[in-house]
mmCIF file with all atom_site columns, C-alpha atoms in Angstrom:
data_model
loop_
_atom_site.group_PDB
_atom_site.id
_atom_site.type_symbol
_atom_site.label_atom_id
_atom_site.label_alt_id
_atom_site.label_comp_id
_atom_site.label_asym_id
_atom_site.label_entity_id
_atom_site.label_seq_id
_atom_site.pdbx_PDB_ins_code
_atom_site.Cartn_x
_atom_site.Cartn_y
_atom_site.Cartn_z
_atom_site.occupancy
_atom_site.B_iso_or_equiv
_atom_site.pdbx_formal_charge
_atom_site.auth_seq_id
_atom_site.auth_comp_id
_atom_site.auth_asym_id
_atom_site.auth_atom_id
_atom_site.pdbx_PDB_model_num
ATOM 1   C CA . UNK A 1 1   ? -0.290 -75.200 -9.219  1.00 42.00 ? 205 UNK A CA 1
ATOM 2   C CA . UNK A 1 2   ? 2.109  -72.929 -10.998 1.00 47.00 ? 206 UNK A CA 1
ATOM 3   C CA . UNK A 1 3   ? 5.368  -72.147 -9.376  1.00 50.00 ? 207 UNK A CA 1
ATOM 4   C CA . UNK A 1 4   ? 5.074  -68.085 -7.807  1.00 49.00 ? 208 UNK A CA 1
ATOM 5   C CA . UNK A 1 5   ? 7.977  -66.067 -9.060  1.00 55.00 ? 209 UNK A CA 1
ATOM 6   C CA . UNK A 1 6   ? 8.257  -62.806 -7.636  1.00 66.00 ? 210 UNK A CA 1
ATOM 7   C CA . UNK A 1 7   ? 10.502 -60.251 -7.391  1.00 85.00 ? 211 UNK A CA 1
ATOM 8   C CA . UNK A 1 8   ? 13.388 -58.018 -6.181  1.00 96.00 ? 212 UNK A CA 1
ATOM 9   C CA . UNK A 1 9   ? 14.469 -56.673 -3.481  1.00 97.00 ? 213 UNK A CA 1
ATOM 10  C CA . UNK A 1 10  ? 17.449 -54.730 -3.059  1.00 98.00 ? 214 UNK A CA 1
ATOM 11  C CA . UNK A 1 11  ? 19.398 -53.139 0.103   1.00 98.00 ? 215 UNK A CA 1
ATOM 12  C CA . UNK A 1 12  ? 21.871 -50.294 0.522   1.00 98.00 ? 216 UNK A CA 1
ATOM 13  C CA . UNK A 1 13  ? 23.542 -48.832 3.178   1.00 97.00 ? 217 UNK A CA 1
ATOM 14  C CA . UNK A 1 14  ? 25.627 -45.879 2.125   1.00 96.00 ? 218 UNK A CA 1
ATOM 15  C CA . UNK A 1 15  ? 27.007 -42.401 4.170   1.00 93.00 ? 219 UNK A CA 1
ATOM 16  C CA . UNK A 1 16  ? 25.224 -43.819 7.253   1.00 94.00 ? 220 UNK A CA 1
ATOM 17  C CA . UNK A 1 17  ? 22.097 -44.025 5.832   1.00 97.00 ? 221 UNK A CA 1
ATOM 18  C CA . UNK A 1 18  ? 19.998 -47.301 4.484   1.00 98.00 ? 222 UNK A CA 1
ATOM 19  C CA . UNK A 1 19  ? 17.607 -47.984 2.175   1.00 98.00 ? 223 UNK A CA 1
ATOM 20  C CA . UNK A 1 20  ? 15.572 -51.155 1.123   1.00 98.00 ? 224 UNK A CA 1
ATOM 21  C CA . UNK A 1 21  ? 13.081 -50.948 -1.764  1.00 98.00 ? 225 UNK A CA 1
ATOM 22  C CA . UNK A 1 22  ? 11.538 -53.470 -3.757  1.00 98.00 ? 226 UNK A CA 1
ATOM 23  C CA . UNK A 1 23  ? 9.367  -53.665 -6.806  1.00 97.00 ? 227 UNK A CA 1
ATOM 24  C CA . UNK A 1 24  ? 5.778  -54.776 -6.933  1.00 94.00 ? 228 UNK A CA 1
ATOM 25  C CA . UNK A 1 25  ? 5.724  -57.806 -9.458  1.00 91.00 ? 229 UNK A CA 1
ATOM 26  C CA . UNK A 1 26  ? 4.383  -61.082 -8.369  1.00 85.00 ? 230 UNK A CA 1
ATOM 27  C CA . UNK A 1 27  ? 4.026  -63.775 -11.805 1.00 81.00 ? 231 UNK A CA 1
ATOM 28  C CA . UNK A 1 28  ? 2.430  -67.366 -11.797 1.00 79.00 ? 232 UNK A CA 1
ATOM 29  C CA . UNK A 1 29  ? 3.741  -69.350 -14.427 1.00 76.00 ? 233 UNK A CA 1
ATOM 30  C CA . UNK A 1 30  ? 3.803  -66.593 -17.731 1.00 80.00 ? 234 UNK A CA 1
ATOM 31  C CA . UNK A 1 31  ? 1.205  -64.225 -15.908 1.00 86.00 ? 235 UNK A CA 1
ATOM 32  C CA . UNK A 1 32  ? 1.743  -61.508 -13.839 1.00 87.00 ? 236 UNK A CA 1
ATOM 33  C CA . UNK A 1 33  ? -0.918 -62.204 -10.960 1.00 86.00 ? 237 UNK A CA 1
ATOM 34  C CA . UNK A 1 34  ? -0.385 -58.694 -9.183  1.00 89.00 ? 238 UNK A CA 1
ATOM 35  C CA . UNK A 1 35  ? 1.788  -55.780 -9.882  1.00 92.00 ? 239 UNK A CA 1
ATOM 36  C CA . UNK A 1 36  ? 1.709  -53.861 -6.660  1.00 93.00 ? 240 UNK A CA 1
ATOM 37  C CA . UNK A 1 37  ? 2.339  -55.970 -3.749  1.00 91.00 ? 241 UNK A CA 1
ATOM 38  C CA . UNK A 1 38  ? 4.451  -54.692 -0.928  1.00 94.00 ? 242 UNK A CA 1
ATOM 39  C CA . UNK A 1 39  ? 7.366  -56.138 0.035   1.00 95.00 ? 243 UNK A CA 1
ATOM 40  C CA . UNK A 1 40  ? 8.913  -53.663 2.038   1.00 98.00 ? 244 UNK A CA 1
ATOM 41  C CA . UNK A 1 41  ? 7.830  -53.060 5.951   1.00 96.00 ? 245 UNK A CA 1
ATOM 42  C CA . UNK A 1 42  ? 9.119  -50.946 8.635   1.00 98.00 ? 246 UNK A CA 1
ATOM 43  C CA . UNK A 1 43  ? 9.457  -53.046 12.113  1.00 97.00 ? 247 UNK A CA 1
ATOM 44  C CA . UNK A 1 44  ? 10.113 -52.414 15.777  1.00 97.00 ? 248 UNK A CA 1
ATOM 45  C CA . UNK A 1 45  ? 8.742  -49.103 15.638  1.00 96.00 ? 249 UNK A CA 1
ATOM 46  C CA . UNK A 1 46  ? 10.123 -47.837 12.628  1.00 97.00 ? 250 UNK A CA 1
ATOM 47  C CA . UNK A 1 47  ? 13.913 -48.947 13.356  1.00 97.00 ? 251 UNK A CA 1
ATOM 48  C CA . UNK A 1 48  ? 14.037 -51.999 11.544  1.00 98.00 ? 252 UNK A CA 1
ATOM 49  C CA . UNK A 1 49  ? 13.710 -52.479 7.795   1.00 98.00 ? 253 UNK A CA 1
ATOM 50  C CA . UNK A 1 50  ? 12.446 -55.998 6.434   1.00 98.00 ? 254 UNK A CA 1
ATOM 51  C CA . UNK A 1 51  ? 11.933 -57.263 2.494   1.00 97.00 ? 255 UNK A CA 1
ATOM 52  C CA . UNK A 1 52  ? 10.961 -60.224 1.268   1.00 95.00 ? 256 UNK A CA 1
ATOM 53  C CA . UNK A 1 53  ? 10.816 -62.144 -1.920  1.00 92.00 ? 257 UNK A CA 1
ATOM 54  C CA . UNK A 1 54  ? 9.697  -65.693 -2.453  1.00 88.00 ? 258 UNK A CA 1
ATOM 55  C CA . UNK A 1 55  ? 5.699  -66.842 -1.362  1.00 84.00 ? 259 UNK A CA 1
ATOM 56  C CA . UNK A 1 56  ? 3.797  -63.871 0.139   1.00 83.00 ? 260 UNK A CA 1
ATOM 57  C CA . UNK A 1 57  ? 2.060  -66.042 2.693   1.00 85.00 ? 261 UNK A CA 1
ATOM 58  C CA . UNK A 1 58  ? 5.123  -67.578 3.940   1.00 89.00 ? 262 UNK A CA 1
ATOM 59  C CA . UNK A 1 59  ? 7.227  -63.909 4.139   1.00 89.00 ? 263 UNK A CA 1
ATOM 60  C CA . UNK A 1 60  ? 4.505  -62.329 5.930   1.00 91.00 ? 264 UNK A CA 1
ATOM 61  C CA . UNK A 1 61  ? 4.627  -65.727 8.890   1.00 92.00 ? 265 UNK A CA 1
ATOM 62  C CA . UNK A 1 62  ? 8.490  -65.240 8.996   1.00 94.00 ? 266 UNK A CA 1
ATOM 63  C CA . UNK A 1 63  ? 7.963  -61.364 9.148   1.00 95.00 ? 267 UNK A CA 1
ATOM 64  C CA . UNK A 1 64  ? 5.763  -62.028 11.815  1.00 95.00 ? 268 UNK A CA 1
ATOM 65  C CA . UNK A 1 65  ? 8.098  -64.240 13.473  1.00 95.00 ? 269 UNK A CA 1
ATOM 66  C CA . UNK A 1 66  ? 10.979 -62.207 12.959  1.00 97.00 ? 270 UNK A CA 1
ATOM 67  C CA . UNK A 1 67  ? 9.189  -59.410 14.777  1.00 97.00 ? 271 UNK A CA 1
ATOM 68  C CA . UNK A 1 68  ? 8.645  -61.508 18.054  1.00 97.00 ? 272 UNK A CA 1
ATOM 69  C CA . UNK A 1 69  ? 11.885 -62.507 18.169  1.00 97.00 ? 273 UNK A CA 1
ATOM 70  C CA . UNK A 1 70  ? 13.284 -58.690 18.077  1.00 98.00 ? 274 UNK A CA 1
ATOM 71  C CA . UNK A 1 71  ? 10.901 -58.157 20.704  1.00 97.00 ? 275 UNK A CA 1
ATOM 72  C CA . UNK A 1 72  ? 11.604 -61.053 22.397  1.00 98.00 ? 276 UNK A CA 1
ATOM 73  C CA . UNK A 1 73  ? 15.770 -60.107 21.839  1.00 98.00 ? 277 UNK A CA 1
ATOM 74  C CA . UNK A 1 74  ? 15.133 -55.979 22.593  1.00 97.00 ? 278 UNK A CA 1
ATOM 75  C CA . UNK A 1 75  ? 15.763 -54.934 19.096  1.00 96.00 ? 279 UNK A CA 1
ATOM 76  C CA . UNK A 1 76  ? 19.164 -57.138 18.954  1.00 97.00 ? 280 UNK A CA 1
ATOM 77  C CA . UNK A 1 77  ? 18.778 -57.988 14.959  1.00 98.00 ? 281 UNK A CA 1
ATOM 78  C CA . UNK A 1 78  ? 21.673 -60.210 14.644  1.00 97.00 ? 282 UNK A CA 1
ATOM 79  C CA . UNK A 1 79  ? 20.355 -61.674 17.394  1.00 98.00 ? 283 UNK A CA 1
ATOM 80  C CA . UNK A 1 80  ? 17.184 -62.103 16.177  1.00 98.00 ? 284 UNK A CA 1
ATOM 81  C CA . UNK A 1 81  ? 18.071 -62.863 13.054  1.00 98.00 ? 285 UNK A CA 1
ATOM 82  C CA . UNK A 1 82  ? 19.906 -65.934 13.816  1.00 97.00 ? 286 UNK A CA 1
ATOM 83  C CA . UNK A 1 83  ? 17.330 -67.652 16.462  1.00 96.00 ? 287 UNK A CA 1
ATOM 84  C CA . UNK A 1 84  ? 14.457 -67.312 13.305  1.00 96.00 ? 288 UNK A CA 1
ATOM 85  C CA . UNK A 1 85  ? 16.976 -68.921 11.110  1.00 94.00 ? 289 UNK A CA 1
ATOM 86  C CA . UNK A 1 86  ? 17.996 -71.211 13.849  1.00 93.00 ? 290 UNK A CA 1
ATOM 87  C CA . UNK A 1 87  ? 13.954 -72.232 14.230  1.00 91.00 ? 291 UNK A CA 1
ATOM 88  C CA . UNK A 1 88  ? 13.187 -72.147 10.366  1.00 89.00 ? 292 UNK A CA 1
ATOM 89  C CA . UNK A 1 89  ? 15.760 -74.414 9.336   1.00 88.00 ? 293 UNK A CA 1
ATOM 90  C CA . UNK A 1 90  ? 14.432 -77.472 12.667  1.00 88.00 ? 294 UNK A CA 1
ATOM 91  C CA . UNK A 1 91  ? 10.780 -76.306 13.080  1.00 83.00 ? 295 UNK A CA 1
ATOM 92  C CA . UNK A 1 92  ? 8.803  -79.353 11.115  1.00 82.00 ? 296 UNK A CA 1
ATOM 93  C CA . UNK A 1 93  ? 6.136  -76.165 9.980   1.00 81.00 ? 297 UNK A CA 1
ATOM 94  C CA . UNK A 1 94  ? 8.672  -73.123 8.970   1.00 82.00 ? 298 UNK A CA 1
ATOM 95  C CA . UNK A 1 95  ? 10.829 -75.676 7.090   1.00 82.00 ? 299 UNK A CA 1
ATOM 96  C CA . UNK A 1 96  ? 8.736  -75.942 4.339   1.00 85.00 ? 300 UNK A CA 1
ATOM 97  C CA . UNK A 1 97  ? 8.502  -72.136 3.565   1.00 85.00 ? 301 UNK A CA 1
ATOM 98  C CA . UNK A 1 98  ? 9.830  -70.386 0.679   1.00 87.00 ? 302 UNK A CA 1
ATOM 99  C CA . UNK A 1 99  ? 10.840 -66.854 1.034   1.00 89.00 ? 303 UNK A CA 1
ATOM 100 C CA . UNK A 1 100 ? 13.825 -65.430 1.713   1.00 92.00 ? 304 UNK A CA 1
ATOM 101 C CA . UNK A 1 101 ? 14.092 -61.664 3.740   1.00 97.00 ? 305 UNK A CA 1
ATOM 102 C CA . UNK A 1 102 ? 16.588 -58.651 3.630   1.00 98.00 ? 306 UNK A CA 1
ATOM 103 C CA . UNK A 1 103 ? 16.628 -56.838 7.310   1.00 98.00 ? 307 UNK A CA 1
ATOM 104 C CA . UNK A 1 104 ? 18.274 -54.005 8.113   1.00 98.00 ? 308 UNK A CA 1
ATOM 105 C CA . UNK A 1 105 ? 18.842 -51.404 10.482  1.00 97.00 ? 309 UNK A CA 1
ATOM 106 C CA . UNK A 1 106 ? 20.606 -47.878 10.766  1.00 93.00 ? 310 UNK A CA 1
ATOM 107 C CA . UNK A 1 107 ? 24.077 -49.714 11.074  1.00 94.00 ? 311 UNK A CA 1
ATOM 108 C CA . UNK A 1 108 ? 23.927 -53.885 9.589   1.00 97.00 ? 312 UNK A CA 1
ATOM 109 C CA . UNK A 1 109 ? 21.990 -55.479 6.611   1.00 98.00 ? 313 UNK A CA 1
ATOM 110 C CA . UNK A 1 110 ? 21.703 -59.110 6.834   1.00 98.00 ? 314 UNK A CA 1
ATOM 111 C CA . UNK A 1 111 ? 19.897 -61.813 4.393   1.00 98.00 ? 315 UNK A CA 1
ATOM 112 C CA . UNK A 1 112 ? 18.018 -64.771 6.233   1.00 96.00 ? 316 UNK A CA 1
ATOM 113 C CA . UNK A 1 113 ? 17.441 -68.067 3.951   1.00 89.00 ? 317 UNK A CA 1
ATOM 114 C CA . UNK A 1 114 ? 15.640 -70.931 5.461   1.00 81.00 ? 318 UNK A CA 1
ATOM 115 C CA . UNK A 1 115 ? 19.078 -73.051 4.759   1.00 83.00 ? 319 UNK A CA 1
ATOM 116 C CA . UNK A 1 116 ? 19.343 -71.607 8.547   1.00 84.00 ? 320 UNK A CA 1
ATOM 117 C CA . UNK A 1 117 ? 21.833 -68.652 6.649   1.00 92.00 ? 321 UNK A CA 1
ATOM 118 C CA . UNK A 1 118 ? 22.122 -65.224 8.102   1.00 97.00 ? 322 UNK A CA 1
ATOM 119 C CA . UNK A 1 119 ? 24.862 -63.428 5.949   1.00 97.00 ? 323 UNK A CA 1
ATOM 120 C CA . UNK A 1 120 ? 26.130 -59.965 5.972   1.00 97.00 ? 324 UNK A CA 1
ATOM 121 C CA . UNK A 1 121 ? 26.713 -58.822 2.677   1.00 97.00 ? 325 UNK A CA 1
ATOM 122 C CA . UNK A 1 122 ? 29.865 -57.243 1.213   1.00 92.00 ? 326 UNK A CA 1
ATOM 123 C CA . UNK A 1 123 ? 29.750 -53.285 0.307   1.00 95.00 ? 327 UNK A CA 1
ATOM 124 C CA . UNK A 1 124 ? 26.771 -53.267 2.463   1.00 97.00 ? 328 UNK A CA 1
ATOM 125 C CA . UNK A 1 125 ? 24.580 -54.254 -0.721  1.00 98.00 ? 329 UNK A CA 1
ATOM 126 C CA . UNK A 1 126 ? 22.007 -56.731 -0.057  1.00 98.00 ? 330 UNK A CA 1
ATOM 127 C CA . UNK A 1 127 ? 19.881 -58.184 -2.839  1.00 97.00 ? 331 UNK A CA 1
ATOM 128 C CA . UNK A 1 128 ? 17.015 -61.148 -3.657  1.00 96.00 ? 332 UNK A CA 1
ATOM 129 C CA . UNK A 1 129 ? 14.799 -62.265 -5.981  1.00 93.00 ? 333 UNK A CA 1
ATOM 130 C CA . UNK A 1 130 ? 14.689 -63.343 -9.608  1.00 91.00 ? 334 UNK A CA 1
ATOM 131 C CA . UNK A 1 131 ? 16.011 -60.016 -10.276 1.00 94.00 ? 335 UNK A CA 1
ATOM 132 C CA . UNK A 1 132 ? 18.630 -59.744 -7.871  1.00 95.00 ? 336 UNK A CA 1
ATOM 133 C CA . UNK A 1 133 ? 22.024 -60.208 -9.801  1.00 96.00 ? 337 UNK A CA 1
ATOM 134 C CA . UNK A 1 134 ? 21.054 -57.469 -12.086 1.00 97.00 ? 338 UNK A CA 1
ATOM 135 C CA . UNK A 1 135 ? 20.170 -54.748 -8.956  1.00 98.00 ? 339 UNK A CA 1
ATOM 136 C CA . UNK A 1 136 ? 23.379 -55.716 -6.962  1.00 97.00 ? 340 UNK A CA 1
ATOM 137 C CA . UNK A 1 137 ? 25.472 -55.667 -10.145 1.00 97.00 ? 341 UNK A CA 1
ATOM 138 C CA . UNK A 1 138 ? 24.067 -51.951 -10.599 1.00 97.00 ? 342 UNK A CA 1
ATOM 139 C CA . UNK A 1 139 ? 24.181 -51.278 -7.221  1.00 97.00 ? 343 UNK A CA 1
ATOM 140 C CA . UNK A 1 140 ? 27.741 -52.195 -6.927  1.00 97.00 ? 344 UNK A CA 1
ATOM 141 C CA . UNK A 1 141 ? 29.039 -49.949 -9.990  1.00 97.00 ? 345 UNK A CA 1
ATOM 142 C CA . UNK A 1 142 ? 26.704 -47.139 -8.875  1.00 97.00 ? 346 UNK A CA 1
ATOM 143 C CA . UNK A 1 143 ? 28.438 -47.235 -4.954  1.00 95.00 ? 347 UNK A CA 1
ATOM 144 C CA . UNK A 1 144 ? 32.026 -47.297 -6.409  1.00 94.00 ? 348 UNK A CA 1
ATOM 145 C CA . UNK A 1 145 ? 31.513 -44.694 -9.464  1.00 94.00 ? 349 UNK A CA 1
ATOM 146 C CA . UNK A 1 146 ? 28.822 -42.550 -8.484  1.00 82.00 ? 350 UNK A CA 1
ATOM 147 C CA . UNK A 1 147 ? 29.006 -42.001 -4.179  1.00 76.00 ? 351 UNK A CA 1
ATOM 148 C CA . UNK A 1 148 ? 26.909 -38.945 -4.784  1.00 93.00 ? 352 UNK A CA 1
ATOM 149 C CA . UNK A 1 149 ? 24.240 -40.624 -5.242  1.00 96.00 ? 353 UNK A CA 1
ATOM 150 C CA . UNK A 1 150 ? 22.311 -41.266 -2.130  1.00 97.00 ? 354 UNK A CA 1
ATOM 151 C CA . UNK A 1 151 ? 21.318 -44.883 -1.073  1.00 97.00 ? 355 UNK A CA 1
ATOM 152 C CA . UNK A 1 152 ? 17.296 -44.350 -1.665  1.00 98.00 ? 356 UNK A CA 1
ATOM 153 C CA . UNK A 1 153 ? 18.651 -42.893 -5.289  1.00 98.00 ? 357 UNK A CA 1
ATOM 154 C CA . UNK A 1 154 ? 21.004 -46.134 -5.975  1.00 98.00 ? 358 UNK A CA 1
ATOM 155 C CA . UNK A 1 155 ? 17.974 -48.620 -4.791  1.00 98.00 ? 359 UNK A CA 1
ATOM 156 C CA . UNK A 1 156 ? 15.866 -46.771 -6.843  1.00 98.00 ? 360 UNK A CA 1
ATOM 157 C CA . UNK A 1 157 ? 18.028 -46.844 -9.745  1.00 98.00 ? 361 UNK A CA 1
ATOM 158 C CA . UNK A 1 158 ? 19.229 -50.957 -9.139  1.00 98.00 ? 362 UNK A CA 1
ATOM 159 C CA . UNK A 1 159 ? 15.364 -51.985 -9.337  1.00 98.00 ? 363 UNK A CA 1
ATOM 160 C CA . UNK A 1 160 ? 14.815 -49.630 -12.174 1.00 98.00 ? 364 UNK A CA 1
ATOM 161 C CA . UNK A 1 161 ? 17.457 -51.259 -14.479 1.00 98.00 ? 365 UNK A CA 1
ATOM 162 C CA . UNK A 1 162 ? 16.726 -55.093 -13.083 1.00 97.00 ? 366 UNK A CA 1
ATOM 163 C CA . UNK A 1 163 ? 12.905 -54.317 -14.112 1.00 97.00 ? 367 UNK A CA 1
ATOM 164 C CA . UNK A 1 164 ? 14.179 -53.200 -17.334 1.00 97.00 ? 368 UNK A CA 1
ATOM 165 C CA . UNK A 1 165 ? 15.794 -56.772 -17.663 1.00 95.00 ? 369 UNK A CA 1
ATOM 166 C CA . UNK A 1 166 ? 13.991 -59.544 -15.929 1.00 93.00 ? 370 UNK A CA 1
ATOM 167 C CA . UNK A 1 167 ? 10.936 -60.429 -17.202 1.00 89.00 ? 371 UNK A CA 1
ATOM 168 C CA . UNK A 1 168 ? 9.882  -61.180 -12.743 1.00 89.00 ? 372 UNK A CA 1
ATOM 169 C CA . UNK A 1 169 ? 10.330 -57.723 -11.897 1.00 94.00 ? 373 UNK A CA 1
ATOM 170 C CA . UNK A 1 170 ? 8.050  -54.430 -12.574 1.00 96.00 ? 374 UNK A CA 1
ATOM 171 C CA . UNK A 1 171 ? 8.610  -50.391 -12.048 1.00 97.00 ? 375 UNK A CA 1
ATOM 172 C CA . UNK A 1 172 ? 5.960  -50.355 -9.315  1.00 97.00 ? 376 UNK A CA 1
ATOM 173 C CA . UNK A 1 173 ? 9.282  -49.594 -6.457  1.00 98.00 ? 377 UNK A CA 1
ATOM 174 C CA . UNK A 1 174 ? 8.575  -49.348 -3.194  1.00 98.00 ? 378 UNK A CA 1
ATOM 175 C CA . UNK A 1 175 ? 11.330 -47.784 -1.055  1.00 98.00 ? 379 UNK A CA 1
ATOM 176 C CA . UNK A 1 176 ? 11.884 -47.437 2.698   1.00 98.00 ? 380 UNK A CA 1
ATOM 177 C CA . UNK A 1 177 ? 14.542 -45.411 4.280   1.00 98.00 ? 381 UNK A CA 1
ATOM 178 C CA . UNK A 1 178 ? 16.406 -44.986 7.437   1.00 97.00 ? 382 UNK A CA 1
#
């Protein structure tokens, strides 16, 4: 079976308010097997922002995971985000899955890898995907040059010009806000 590329996902927190927005693209080999997938949830009662890029199926059982342990944790997401990446990275079954997720709330953005990584980006710019070097590298000049943008309008505009480059990545953007 083909090797599922998908995506890009792209996190900004900027004048105390976050944003996470994704596009819709998910390819199989040279095809594009769906164009509108979502990849962008609200968690924990609408507090919580999670995106995901790698194998649907797997995001959506570390999502779910993820969730219990915020529940589990009372909404601690650093917390949380370190015991899932704690269990991916030794659990026999959620060692073998390949996805990768931005979180973030109104104050922290962190990106959880199943290397057992839970990293808090710099500029509070979060990005992954096949795509993600060219939203973060737009991100980054539009938070330096252009802080009147708000952060929904730089996600929007980071996926817009990494869809215009990488052939993984559509204009079907899907953004959540906090």
């Amino acid at each position: 079976m083909e090797k599922i590329h998908s995506t890009t996902v792209l996190g900004i927190i900027h004048n105390g308010k976050v944003a996470l927005g994704a596009d819709g693209q998910a390819t199989m080999g040279n095809t594009i097997a769906k164009s509108n997938v979502r990849k962008v949830r609200k968690l924990f009662g609408g507090k919580i922002l999670a995106g995901f890029a790698g194998s649907t199926a797997d995001a959506f059982t570390l999502i779910d995971r993820f969730e219990e342990k915020l529940n589990a944790f009372g909404g601690n997401m650093k917390r949380a985000a370190i015991e899932l990446a704690k269990d991916w990275r030794t659990d026999r079954y959620l060692r073998k899955l390949e996805a990768m997720l931005i979180v973030a709330n109104s104050e922290e953005m962190l990106v959880i890898s199943g290397t057992g990584d839970v990293l808090e980006p710099d500029n509070q710019i979060a990005s992954i995907g096949s795509g993600s070097m060219y939203a973060q590298s737009a991100a980054l000049a539009m938070k330096k040059h252009a802080s009147n943008l708000s952060a929904e309008e730089m996600v929007k505009e980071g996926l817009t010009i990494a869809a215009d480059i990488c052939i993984y990545t559509n204009h079907n953007i899907i953004i959540e806000t906090l």
